[in-house]
PDB file of C-alpha atoms in Angstrom:
ATOM      1  CA  MET J   1     -36.212 145.361 -15.297  1.00 48.00           C
ATOM      2  CA  GLU J   2     -38.540 147.625 -13.326  1.00 50.00           C
ATOM      3  CA  THR J   3     -40.164 150.482 -15.175  1.00 60.00           C
ATOM      4  CA  LYS J   4     -40.654 154.006 -13.863  1.00 60.00           C
ATOM      5  CA  GLU J   5     -44.327 153.188 -13.369  1.00 61.00           C
ATOM      6  CA  ASP J   6     -43.450 150.161 -11.223  1.00 87.00           C
ATOM      7  CA  LEU J   7     -41.182 152.351  -9.106  1.00 86.00           C
ATOM      8  CA  ARG J   8     -43.937 154.937  -8.711  1.00 88.00           C
ATOM      9  CA  VAL J   9     -46.396 152.247  -7.618  1.00 89.00           C
ATOM     10  CA  MET J  10     -43.882 150.902  -5.099  1.00 90.00           C
ATOM     11  CA  ARG J  11     -43.108 154.407  -3.823  1.00 93.00           C
ATOM     12  CA  THR J  12     -46.800 155.305  -3.431  1.00 95.00           C
ATOM     13  CA  ARG J  13     -47.592 152.085  -1.604  1.00 94.00           C
ATOM     14  CA  LYS J  14     -44.604 152.586   0.671  1.00 94.00           C
ATOM     15  CA  LEU J  15     -45.693 156.154   1.487  1.00 95.00           C
ATOM     16  CA  LEU J  16     -49.225 154.996   2.276  1.00 96.00           C
ATOM     17  CA  SER J  17     -47.951 152.107   4.416  1.00 93.00           C
ATOM     18  CA  MET J  18     -45.607 154.364   6.387  1.00 92.00           C
ATOM     19  CA  ALA J  19     -48.411 156.871   6.907  1.00 94.00           C
ATOM     20  CA  LEU J  20     -50.686 154.172   8.301  1.00 92.00           C
ATOM     21  CA  PHE J  21     -47.959 153.046  10.741  1.00 85.00           C
ATOM     22  CA  GLN J  22     -47.401 156.637  11.855  1.00 88.00           C
ATOM     23  CA  LEU J  23     -51.117 157.138  12.402  1.00 90.00           C
ATOM     24  CA  LEU J  24     -51.363 153.885  14.350  1.00 84.00           C
ATOM     25  CA  GLN J  25     -48.897 155.369  16.845  1.00 82.00           C
ATOM     26  CA  GLU J  26     -51.381 158.147  17.519  1.00 85.00           C
ATOM     27  CA  GLN J  27     -54.769 156.425  17.376  1.00 85.00           C
ATOM     28  CA  PRO J  28     -56.519 153.061  16.938  1.00 83.00           C
ATOM     29  CA  PHE J  29     -57.093 151.657  13.457  1.00 84.00           C
ATOM     30  CA  ASP J  30     -60.869 152.086  13.635  1.00 85.00           C
ATOM     31  CA  LYS J  31     -60.443 155.856  14.202  1.00 90.00           C
ATOM     32  CA  ILE J  32     -58.202 156.297  11.136  1.00 92.00           C
ATOM     33  CA  ASN J  33     -59.798 157.108   7.798  1.00 95.00           C
ATOM     34  CA  VAL J  34     -58.519 157.258   4.231  1.00 96.00           C
ATOM     35  CA  ASN J  35     -58.301 161.072   4.353  1.00 96.00           C
ATOM     36  CA  ASP J  36     -55.971 160.827   7.373  1.00 96.00           C
ATOM     37  CA  ILE J  37     -53.731 158.369   5.521  1.00 96.00           C
ATOM     38  CA  CYS J  38     -53.674 160.532   2.380  1.00 96.00           C
ATOM     39  CA  GLU J  39     -52.915 163.692   4.328  1.00 97.00           C
ATOM     40  CA  LYS J  40     -50.110 162.041   6.308  1.00 96.00           C
ATOM     41  CA  SER J  41     -48.550 160.466   3.189  1.00 95.00           C
ATOM     42  CA  MET J  42     -49.155 163.511   0.973  1.00 95.00           C
ATOM     43  CA  VAL J  43     -50.791 161.192  -1.559  1.00 96.00           C
ATOM     44  CA  HIS J  44     -53.964 162.323  -3.318  1.00 96.00           C
ATOM     45  CA  ARG J  45     -57.151 160.497  -2.311  1.00 96.00           C
ATOM     46  CA  ALA J  46     -57.799 159.384  -5.913  1.00 96.00           C
ATOM     47  CA  THR J  47     -54.300 157.901  -6.031  1.00 96.00           C
ATOM     48  CA  PHE J  48     -55.014 155.993  -2.823  1.00 96.00           C
ATOM     49  CA  TYR J  49     -58.072 154.440  -4.473  1.00 96.00           C
ATOM     50  CA  ASN J  50     -56.019 153.546  -7.552  1.00 95.00           C
ATOM     51  CA  HIS J  51     -54.002 151.255  -5.253  1.00 95.00           C
ATOM     52  CA  PHE J  52     -56.380 150.175  -2.488  1.00 96.00           C
ATOM     53  CA  LYS J  53     -60.129 149.903  -2.093  1.00 96.00           C
ATOM     54  CA  ASP J  54     -60.052 151.031   1.566  1.00 95.00           C
ATOM     55  CA  LYS J  55     -57.861 151.212   4.673  1.00 93.00           C
ATOM     56  CA  ASN J  56     -58.432 147.503   5.372  1.00 90.00           C
ATOM     57  CA  ASP J  57     -57.058 146.679   1.938  1.00 93.00           C
ATOM     58  CA  LEU J  58     -53.961 148.767   2.750  1.00 93.00           C
ATOM     59  CA  LEU J  59     -53.524 146.916   6.064  1.00 88.00           C
ATOM     60  CA  ASN J  60     -53.886 143.574   4.259  1.00 86.00           C
ATOM     61  CA  TYR J  61     -51.248 144.688   1.732  1.00 91.00           C
ATOM     62  CA  ILE J  62     -48.864 145.534   4.575  1.00 87.00           C
ATOM     63  CA  MET J  63     -49.511 142.212   6.281  1.00 83.00           C
ATOM     64  CA  ASP J  64     -49.051 140.271   3.025  1.00 86.00           C
ATOM     65  CA  GLY J  65     -45.668 141.960   2.618  1.00 86.00           C
ATOM     66  CA  ILE J  66     -44.676 141.058   6.172  1.00 81.00           C
ATOM     67  CA  GLN J  67     -45.812 137.486   5.654  1.00 82.00           C
ATOM     68  CA  GLU J  68     -43.850 137.116   2.429  1.00 86.00           C
ATOM     69  CA  TYR J  69     -40.725 138.618   4.000  1.00 84.00           C
ATOM     70  CA  ILE J  70     -40.855 136.228   6.978  1.00 81.00           C
ATOM     71  CA  PHE J  71     -41.426 133.264   4.664  1.00 82.00           C
ATOM     72  CA  GLU J  72     -38.502 134.198   2.422  1.00 86.00           C
ATOM     73  CA  LYS J  73     -36.191 134.666   5.426  1.00 82.00           C
ATOM     74  CA  SER J  74     -37.246 131.340   6.941  1.00 79.00           C
ATOM     75  CA  ILE J  75     -36.466 129.377   3.779  1.00 80.00           C
ATOM     76  CA  GLU J  76     -33.155 131.043   2.870  1.00 81.00           C
ATOM     77  CA  LYS J  77     -31.527 127.814   3.947  1.00 80.00           C
ATOM     78  CA  GLU J  78     -33.478 124.871   2.563  1.00 79.00           C
ATOM     79  CA  THR J  79     -31.730 121.809   3.912  1.00 81.00           C
ATOM     80  CA  TYR J  80     -30.973 120.864   7.489  1.00 81.00           C
ATOM     81  CA  GLN J  81     -29.272 117.943   9.179  1.00 80.00           C
ATOM     82  CA  THR J  82     -32.116 117.477  11.654  1.00 79.00           C
ATOM     83  CA  THR J  83     -35.694 118.595  12.134  1.00 79.00           C
ATOM     84  CA  LYS J  84     -34.644 120.317  15.357  1.00 83.00           C
ATOM     85  CA  GLU J  85     -32.135 122.437  13.433  1.00 85.00           C
ATOM     86  CA  MET J  86     -34.884 123.331  10.946  1.00 84.00           C
ATOM     87  CA  TYR J  87     -37.362 124.376  13.661  1.00 84.00           C
ATOM     88  CA  LEU J  88     -34.749 126.383  15.569  1.00 88.00           C
ATOM     89  CA  SER J  89     -33.761 128.179  12.362  1.00 87.00           C
ATOM     90  CA  ILE J  90     -37.364 129.218  11.715  1.00 85.00           C
ATOM     91  CA  VAL J  91     -37.765 130.387  15.318  1.00 87.00           C
ATOM     92  CA  SER J  92     -34.483 132.327  15.134  1.00 89.00           C
ATOM     93  CA  ASN J  93     -35.516 134.080  11.898  1.00 86.00           C
ATOM     94  CA  LEU J  94     -38.930 134.907  13.342  1.00 85.00           C
ATOM     95  CA  ILE J  95     -37.367 136.354  16.502  1.00 87.00           C
ATOM     96  CA  ASP J  96     -34.970 138.471  14.422  1.00 88.00           C
ATOM     97  CA  PHE J  97     -37.817 139.860  12.352  1.00 85.00           C
ATOM     98  CA  MET J  98     -40.089 140.470  15.335  1.00 84.00           C
ATOM     99  CA  THR J  99     -37.251 142.206  17.183  1.00 86.00           C
ATOM    100  CA  SER J 100     -36.511 144.519  14.254  1.00 85.00           C
ATOM    101  CA  GLN J 101     -40.207 145.287  13.684  1.00 81.00           C
ATOM    102  CA  ARG J 102     -41.484 145.016  17.261  1.00 81.00           C
ATOM    103  CA  LYS J 103     -43.054 148.474  17.398  1.00 79.00           C
ATOM    104  CA  ASN J 104     -44.922 148.123  14.082  1.00 78.00           C
ATOM    105  CA  LEU J 105     -46.020 144.553  14.807  1.00 78.00           C
ATOM    106  CA  ALA J 106     -47.257 145.556  18.262  1.00 76.00           C
ATOM    107  CA  MET J 107     -49.356 148.317  16.661  1.00 76.00           C
ATOM    108  CA  ILE J 108     -50.881 145.862  14.199  1.00 75.00           C
ATOM    109  CA  PHE J 109     -51.465 143.434  17.055  1.00 74.00           C
ATOM    110  CA  ARG J 110     -53.258 146.065  19.160  1.00 74.00           C
ATOM    111  CA  ASN J 111     -55.422 147.023  16.203  1.00 72.00           C
ATOM    112  CA  SER J 112     -55.999 143.648  14.576  1.00 74.00           C
ATOM    113  CA  LEU J 113     -55.377 140.621  16.800  1.00 74.00           C
ATOM    114  CA  ASP J 114     -57.027 138.160  14.406  1.00 79.00           C
ATOM    115  CA  LYS J 115     -54.969 139.345  11.439  1.00 75.00           C
ATOM    116  CA  MET J 116     -51.752 139.191  13.440  1.00 76.00           C
ATOM    117  CA  LEU J 117     -52.471 135.665  14.655  1.00 82.00           C
ATOM    118  CA  MET J 118     -53.245 134.567  11.102  1.00 84.00           C
ATOM    119  CA  LEU J 119     -50.098 136.231   9.747  1.00 79.00           C
ATOM    120  CA  VAL J 120     -47.760 134.517  12.189  1.00 82.00           C
ATOM    121  CA  SER J 121     -49.545 131.159  12.108  1.00 89.00           C
ATOM    122  CA  GLU J 122     -49.911 130.914   8.325  1.00 89.00           C
ATOM    123  CA  THR J 123     -46.314 131.991   7.738  1.00 86.00           C
ATOM    124  CA  ILE J 124     -44.868 129.442  10.153  1.00 87.00           C
ATOM    125  CA  LYS J 125     -47.045 126.678   8.770  1.00 91.00           C
ATOM    126  CA  ARG J 126     -46.197 127.565   5.158  1.00 89.00           C
ATOM    127  CA  SER J 127     -42.471 127.632   5.981  1.00 87.00           C
ATOM    128  CA  LEU J 128     -42.592 124.285   7.773  1.00 86.00           C
ATOM    129  CA  TYR J 129     -44.494 122.526   4.976  1.00 86.00           C
ATOM    130  CA  TYR J 130     -42.082 123.929   2.418  1.00 86.00           C
ATOM    131  CA  LEU J 131     -38.992 122.923   4.388  1.00 84.00           C
ATOM    132  CA  MET J 132     -40.409 119.473   5.184  1.00 81.00           C
ATOM    133  CA  SER J 133     -40.827 118.868   1.472  1.00 81.00           C
ATOM    134  CA  LYS J 134     -37.174 119.793   0.921  1.00 80.00           C
ATOM    135  CA  ASN J 135     -35.838 117.663   3.772  1.00 74.00           C
ATOM    136  CA  LYS J 136     -37.972 114.502   3.583  1.00 70.00           C
ATOM    137  CA  TYR J 137     -38.334 114.215   7.349  1.00 65.00           C
ATOM    138  CA  LYS J 138     -41.870 112.845   7.303  1.00 60.00           C
ATOM    139  CA  GLU J 139     -40.629 109.268   6.961  1.00 67.00           C
ATOM    140  CA  GLU J 140     -38.917 109.618  10.344  1.00 72.00           C
ATOM    141  CA  TYR J 141     -41.946 110.836  12.318  1.00 74.00           C
ATOM    142  CA  LEU J 142     -43.912 108.778  14.812  1.00 78.00           C
ATOM    143  CA  MET J 143     -47.066 110.703  13.886  1.00 80.00           C
ATOM    144  CA  PRO J 144     -48.362 112.508  10.789  1.00 81.00           C
ATOM    145  CA  SER J 145     -46.239 115.523   9.858  1.00 80.00           C
ATOM    146  CA  ASP J 146     -49.294 117.808   9.634  1.00 86.00           C
ATOM    147  CA  PHE J 147     -50.067 117.045  13.300  1.00 88.00           C
ATOM    148  CA  ILE J 148     -46.515 118.005  14.334  1.00 83.00           C
ATOM    149  CA  ILE J 149     -46.544 121.125  12.149  1.00 86.00           C
ATOM    150  CA  ASN J 150     -49.875 122.268  13.626  1.00 91.00           C
ATOM    151  CA  PHE J 151     -48.634 121.577  17.157  1.00 89.00           C
ATOM    152  CA  PHE J 152     -45.438 123.599  16.742  1.00 87.00           C
ATOM    153  CA  THR J 153     -47.162 126.337  14.749  1.00 90.00           C
ATOM    154  CA  GLY J 154     -49.633 126.869  17.589  1.00 91.00           C
ATOM    155  CA  GLY J 155     -46.893 126.973  20.198  1.00 89.00           C
ATOM    156  CA  ILE J 156     -44.601 129.276  18.251  1.00 87.00           C
ATOM    157  CA  THR J 157     -47.501 131.609  17.360  1.00 87.00           C
ATOM    158  CA  THR J 158     -48.738 131.870  20.950  1.00 88.00           C
ATOM    159  CA  ILE J 159     -45.252 132.462  22.328  1.00 89.00           C
ATOM    160  CA  GLY J 160     -44.561 135.059  19.614  1.00 84.00           C
ATOM    161  CA  ILE J 161     -47.756 136.998  20.352  1.00 83.00           C
ATOM    162  CA  ASP J 162     -47.089 136.853  24.122  1.00 86.00           C
ATOM    163  CA  TRP J 163     -43.557 138.097  23.432  1.00 86.00           C
ATOM    164  CA  LEU J 164     -44.938 141.062  21.466  1.00 81.00           C
ATOM    165  CA  GLN J 165     -47.271 141.990  24.333  1.00 82.00           C
ATOM    166  CA  SER J 166     -44.648 141.647  27.058  1.00 85.00           C
ATOM    167  CA  ASP J 167     -43.102 144.717  28.649  1.00 84.00           C
ATOM    168  CA  ASN J 168     -40.045 142.648  29.519  1.00 82.00           C
ATOM    169  CA  PRO J 169     -39.711 140.025  26.766  1.00 84.00           C
ATOM    170  CA  TYR J 170     -37.311 137.112  26.853  1.00 89.00           C
ATOM    171  CA  SER J 171     -34.091 137.620  24.938  1.00 91.00           C
ATOM    172  CA  LYS J 172     -33.456 135.745  21.700  1.00 89.00           C
ATOM    173  CA  GLU J 173     -30.948 133.523  23.492  1.00 93.00           C
ATOM    174  CA  GLU J 174     -33.457 132.636  26.216  1.00 93.00           C
ATOM    175  CA  LEU J 175     -36.185 131.845  23.693  1.00 91.00           C
ATOM    176  CA  LEU J 176     -33.881 129.674  21.585  1.00 91.00           C
ATOM    177  CA  SER J 177     -32.677 127.788  24.653  1.00 93.00           C
ATOM    178  CA  TYR J 178     -36.290 127.078  25.685  1.00 92.00           C
ATOM    179  CA  PHE J 179     -37.202 125.923  22.186  1.00 89.00           C
ATOM    180  CA  ASP J 180     -34.084 123.779  22.135  1.00 89.00           C
ATOM    181  CA  ILE J 181     -35.369 121.953  25.213  1.00 89.00           C
ATOM    182  CA  LEU J 182     -38.936 121.670  23.875  1.00 87.00           C
ATOM    183  CA  LEU J 183     -37.784 120.379  20.504  1.00 82.00           C
ATOM    184  CA  ASP J 184     -36.483 117.091  21.853  1.00 75.00           C
ATOM    185  CA  GLU J 185     -36.442 114.951  18.705  1.00 69.00           C
ATOM    186  CA  LYS J 186     -36.935 111.788  20.761  1.00 68.00           C
ATOM    187  CA  LEU J 187     -40.504 112.941  21.321  1.00 63.00           C
ATOM    188  CA  PHE J 188     -41.530 112.813  17.675  1.00 64.00           C
ATOM    189  CA  LEU J 189     -38.966 110.785  15.735  1.00 67.00           C
ATOM    190  CA  LYS J 190     -38.884 107.017  15.324  1.00 67.00           C
ATOM    191  CA  GLN J 191     -36.105 105.387  17.283  1.00 62.00           C
ATOM    192  CA  LYS J 192     -33.276 104.152  15.105  1.00 61.00           C
ATOM    193  CA  ASP J 193     -32.167 100.547  15.552  1.00 55.00           C
TER     194      ASP J 193
END
């Protein structure tokens, strides 16, 4: 059971996170300072420092939360009939999240490309390793599973970042149909006798 203190911590962190997102709409991350964040969130500066060491720490907190949310969504279903179904499910969940958070993710991307690339890449890779362990597909692969995971992680990450930057992004249906074609299981699964 959460205590009042836990709720206050969550509320304060949420206020600070929302303030940072609002400020990112107005100016680049490197122009924002802790005073701006505190003023926008109406949180005292000392309280800010009780939670975060600096604005980078706040951004990392936000990105950790995003990463954990994407991971949890991608593993809601743990077992799949085929690897293709598993990959398409992860892509679908990622598209849903990126669609719902497009504006905020685009702001983070503009202000911290490296962090955004790491967030997407690490989350996809973590999800795939977890789901592979639940589905025992590695025995069916023509090549090492880590090679396949790295290959698809790179592709999904690059396409996701390009999608965020696009003024006219592909629809979810278009993206899933393209991934469906690219995820031809004959390319990476042993042929059954």
